JSON list of C-alpha atoms in Angstrom, two decimals:
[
{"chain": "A", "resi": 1041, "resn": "UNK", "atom": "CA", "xyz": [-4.26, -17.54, 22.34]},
{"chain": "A", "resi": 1042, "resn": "UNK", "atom": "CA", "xyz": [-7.09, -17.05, 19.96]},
{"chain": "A", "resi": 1043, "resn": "UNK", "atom": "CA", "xyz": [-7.06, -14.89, 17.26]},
{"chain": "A", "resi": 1044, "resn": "UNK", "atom": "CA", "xyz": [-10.03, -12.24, 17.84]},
{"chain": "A", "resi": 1045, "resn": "UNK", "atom": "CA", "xyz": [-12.35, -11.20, 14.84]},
{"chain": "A", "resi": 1046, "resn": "UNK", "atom": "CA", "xyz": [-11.56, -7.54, 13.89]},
{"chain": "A", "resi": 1047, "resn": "UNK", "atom": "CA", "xyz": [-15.26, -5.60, 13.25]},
{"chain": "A", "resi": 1048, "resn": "UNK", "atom": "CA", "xyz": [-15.61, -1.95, 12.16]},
{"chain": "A", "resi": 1049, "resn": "UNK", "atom": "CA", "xyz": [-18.59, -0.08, 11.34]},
{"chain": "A", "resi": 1050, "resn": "UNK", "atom": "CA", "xyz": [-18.52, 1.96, 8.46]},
{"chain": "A", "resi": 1051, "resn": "UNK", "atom": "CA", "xyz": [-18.05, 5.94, 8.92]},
{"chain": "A", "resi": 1052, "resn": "UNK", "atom": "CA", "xyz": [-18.96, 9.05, 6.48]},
{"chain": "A", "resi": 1053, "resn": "UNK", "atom": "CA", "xyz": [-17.85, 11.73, 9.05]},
{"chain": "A", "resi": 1054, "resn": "UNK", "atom": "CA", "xyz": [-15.31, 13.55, 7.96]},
{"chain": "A", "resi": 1055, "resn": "UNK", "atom": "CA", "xyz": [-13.45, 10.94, 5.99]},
{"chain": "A", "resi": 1056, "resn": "UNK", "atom": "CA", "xyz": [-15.05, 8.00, 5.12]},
{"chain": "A", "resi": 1057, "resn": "UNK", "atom": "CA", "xyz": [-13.59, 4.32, 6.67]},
{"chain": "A", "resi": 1058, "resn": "UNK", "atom": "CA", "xyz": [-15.00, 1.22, 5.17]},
{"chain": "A", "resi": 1059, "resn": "UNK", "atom": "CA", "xyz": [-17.05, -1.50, 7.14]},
{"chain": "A", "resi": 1060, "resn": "UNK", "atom": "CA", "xyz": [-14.53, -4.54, 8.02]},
{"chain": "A", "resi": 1061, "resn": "UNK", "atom": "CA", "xyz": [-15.54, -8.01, 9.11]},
{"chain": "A", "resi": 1062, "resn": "UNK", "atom": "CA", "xyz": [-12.61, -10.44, 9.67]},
{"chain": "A", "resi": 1063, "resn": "UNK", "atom": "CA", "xyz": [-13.81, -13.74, 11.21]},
{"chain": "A", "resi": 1064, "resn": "UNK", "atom": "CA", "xyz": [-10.99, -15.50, 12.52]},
{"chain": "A", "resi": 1065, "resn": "UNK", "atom": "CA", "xyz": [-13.61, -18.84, 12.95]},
{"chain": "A", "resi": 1066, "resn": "UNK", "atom": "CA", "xyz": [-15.05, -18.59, 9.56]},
{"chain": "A", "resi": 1067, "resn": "UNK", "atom": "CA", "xyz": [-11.99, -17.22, 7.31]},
{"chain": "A", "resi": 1068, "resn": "UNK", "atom": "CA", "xyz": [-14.49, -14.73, 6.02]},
{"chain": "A", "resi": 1069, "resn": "UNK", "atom": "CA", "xyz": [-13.13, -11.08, 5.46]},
{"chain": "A", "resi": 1070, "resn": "UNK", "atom": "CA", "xyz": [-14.70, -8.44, 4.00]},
{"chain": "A", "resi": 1071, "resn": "UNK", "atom": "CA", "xyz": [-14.29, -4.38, 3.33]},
{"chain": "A", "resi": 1072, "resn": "UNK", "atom": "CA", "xyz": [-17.16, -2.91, 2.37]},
{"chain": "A", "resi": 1073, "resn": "UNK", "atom": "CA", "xyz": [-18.27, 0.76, 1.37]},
{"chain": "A", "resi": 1074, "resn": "UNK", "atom": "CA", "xyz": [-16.06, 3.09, 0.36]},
{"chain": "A", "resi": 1075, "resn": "UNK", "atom": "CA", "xyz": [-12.95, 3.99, 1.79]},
{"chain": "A", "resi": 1076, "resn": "UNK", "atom": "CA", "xyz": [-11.20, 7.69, 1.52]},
{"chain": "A", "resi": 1077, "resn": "UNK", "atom": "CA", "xyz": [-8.97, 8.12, 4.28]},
{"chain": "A", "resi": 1078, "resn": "UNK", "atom": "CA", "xyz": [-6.68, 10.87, 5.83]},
{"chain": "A", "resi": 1079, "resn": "UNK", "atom": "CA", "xyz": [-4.40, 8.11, 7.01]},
{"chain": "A", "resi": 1080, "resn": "UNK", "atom": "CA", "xyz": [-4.67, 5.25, 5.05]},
{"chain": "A", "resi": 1081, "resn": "UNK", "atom": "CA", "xyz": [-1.89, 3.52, 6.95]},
{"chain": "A", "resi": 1082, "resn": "UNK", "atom": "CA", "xyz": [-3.30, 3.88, 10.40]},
{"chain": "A", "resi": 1083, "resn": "UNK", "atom": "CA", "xyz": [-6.30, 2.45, 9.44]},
{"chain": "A", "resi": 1084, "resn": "UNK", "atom": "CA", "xyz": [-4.99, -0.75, 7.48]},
{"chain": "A", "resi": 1085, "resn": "UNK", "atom": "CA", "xyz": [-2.27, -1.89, 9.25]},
{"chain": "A", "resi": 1086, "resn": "UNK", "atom": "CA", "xyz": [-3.92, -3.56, 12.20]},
{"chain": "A", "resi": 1087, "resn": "UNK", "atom": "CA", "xyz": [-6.00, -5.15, 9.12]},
{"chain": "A", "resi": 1088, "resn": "UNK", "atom": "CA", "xyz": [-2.48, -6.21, 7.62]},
{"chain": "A", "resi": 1089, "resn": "UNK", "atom": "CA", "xyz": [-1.16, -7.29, 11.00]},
{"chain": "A", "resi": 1090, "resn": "UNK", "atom": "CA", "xyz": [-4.57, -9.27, 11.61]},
{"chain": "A", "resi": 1091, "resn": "UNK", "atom": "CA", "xyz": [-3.72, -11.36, 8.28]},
{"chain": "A", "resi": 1092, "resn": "UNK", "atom": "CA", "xyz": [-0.37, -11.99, 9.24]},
{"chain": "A", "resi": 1093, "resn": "UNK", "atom": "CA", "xyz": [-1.10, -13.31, 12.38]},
{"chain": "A", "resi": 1094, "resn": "UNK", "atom": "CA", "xyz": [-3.95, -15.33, 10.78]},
{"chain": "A", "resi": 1095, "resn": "UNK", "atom": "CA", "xyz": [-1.91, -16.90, 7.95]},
{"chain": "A", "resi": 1096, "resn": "UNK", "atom": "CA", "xyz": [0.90, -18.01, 10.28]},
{"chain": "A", "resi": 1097, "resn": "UNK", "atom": "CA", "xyz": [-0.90, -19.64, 13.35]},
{"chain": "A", "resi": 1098, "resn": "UNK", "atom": "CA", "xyz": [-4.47, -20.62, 11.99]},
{"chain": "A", "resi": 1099, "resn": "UNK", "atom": "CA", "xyz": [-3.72, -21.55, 8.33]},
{"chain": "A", "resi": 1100, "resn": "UNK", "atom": "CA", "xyz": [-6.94, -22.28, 7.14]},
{"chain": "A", "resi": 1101, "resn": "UNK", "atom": "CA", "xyz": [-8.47, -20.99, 3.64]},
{"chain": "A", "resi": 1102, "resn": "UNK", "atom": "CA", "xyz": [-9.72, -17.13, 3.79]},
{"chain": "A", "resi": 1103, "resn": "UNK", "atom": "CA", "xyz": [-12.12, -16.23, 1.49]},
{"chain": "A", "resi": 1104, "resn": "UNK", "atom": "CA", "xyz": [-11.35, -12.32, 0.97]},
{"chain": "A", "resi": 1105, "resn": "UNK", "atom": "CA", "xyz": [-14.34, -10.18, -0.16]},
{"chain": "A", "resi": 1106, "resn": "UNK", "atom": "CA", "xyz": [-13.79, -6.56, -1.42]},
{"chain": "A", "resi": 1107, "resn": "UNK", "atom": "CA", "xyz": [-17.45, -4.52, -1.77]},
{"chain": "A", "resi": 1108, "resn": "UNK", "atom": "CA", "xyz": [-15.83, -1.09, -2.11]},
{"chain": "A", "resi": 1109, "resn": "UNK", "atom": "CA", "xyz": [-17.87, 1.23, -4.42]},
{"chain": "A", "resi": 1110, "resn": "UNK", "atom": "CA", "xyz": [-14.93, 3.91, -3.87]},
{"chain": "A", "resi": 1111, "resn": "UNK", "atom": "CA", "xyz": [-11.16, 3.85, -3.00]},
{"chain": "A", "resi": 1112, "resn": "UNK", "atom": "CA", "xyz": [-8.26, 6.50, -3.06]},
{"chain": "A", "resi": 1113, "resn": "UNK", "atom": "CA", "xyz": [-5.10, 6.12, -4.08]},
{"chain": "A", "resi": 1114, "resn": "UNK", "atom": "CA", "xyz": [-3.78, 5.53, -0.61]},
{"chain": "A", "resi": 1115, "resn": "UNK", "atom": "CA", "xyz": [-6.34, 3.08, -0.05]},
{"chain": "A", "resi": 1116, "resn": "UNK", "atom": "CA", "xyz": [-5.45, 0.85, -3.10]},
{"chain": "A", "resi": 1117, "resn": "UNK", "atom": "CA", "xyz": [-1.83, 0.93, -1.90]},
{"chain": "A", "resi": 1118, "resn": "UNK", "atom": "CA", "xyz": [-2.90, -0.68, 1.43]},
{"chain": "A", "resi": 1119, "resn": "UNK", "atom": "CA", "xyz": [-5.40, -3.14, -0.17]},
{"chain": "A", "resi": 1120, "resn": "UNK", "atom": "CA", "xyz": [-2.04, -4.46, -2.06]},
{"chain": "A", "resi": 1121, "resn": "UNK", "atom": "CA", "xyz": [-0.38, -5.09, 0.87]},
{"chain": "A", "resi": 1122, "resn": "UNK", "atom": "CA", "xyz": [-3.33, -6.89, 2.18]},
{"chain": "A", "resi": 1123, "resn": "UNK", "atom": "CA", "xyz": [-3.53, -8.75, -1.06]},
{"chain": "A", "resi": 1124, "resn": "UNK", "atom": "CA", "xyz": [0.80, -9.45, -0.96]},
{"chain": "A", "resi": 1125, "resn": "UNK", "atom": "CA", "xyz": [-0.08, -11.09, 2.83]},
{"chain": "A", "resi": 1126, "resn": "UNK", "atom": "CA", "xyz": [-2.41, -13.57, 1.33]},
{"chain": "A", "resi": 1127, "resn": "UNK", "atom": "CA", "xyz": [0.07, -14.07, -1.63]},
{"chain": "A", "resi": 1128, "resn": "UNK", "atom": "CA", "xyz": [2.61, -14.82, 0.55]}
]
């Protein structure tokens, strides 16, 4: 089974979500914008799951680009677990 790219478009509606490209073929991904969530941990953890998944069954080098010009204090929480997956 192939691992599928994860690709979100940035939102400013009520909360603003960050733009995500995760390319499971390239080992590009990037979070981009800003992010100030309601639930942080709703958002992120298919991210965190998606990095997991890639680590363990494709292996290959990820280059990890962070472009955010604003984070909250929930968001920097998940962008270290994000960061601990790659450590790992």
């Amino acid at each position: 089974m192939e691992l599928e790219d994860i690709v979100i478009e940035g939102s400013h509606k009520n909360f603003f979500t960050p733009s995500v490209n995760f390319n499971a073929k390239t080992g590009i991904c990037e979070l981009s914008g800003e992010s100030f969530l309601e639930d942080t941990q709703e958002f992120y953890k298919p991210l965190i799951d998606w990095l997991e998944e890639y680590t363990t069954k494709i292996k290959k080098p990820i280059a990890f680009l962070i472009k955010l010009t604003y984070f909250n204090t929930s968001t920097s929480r998940c962008i270290l677990d994000l960061l601990n997956v790659l450590k790992d």
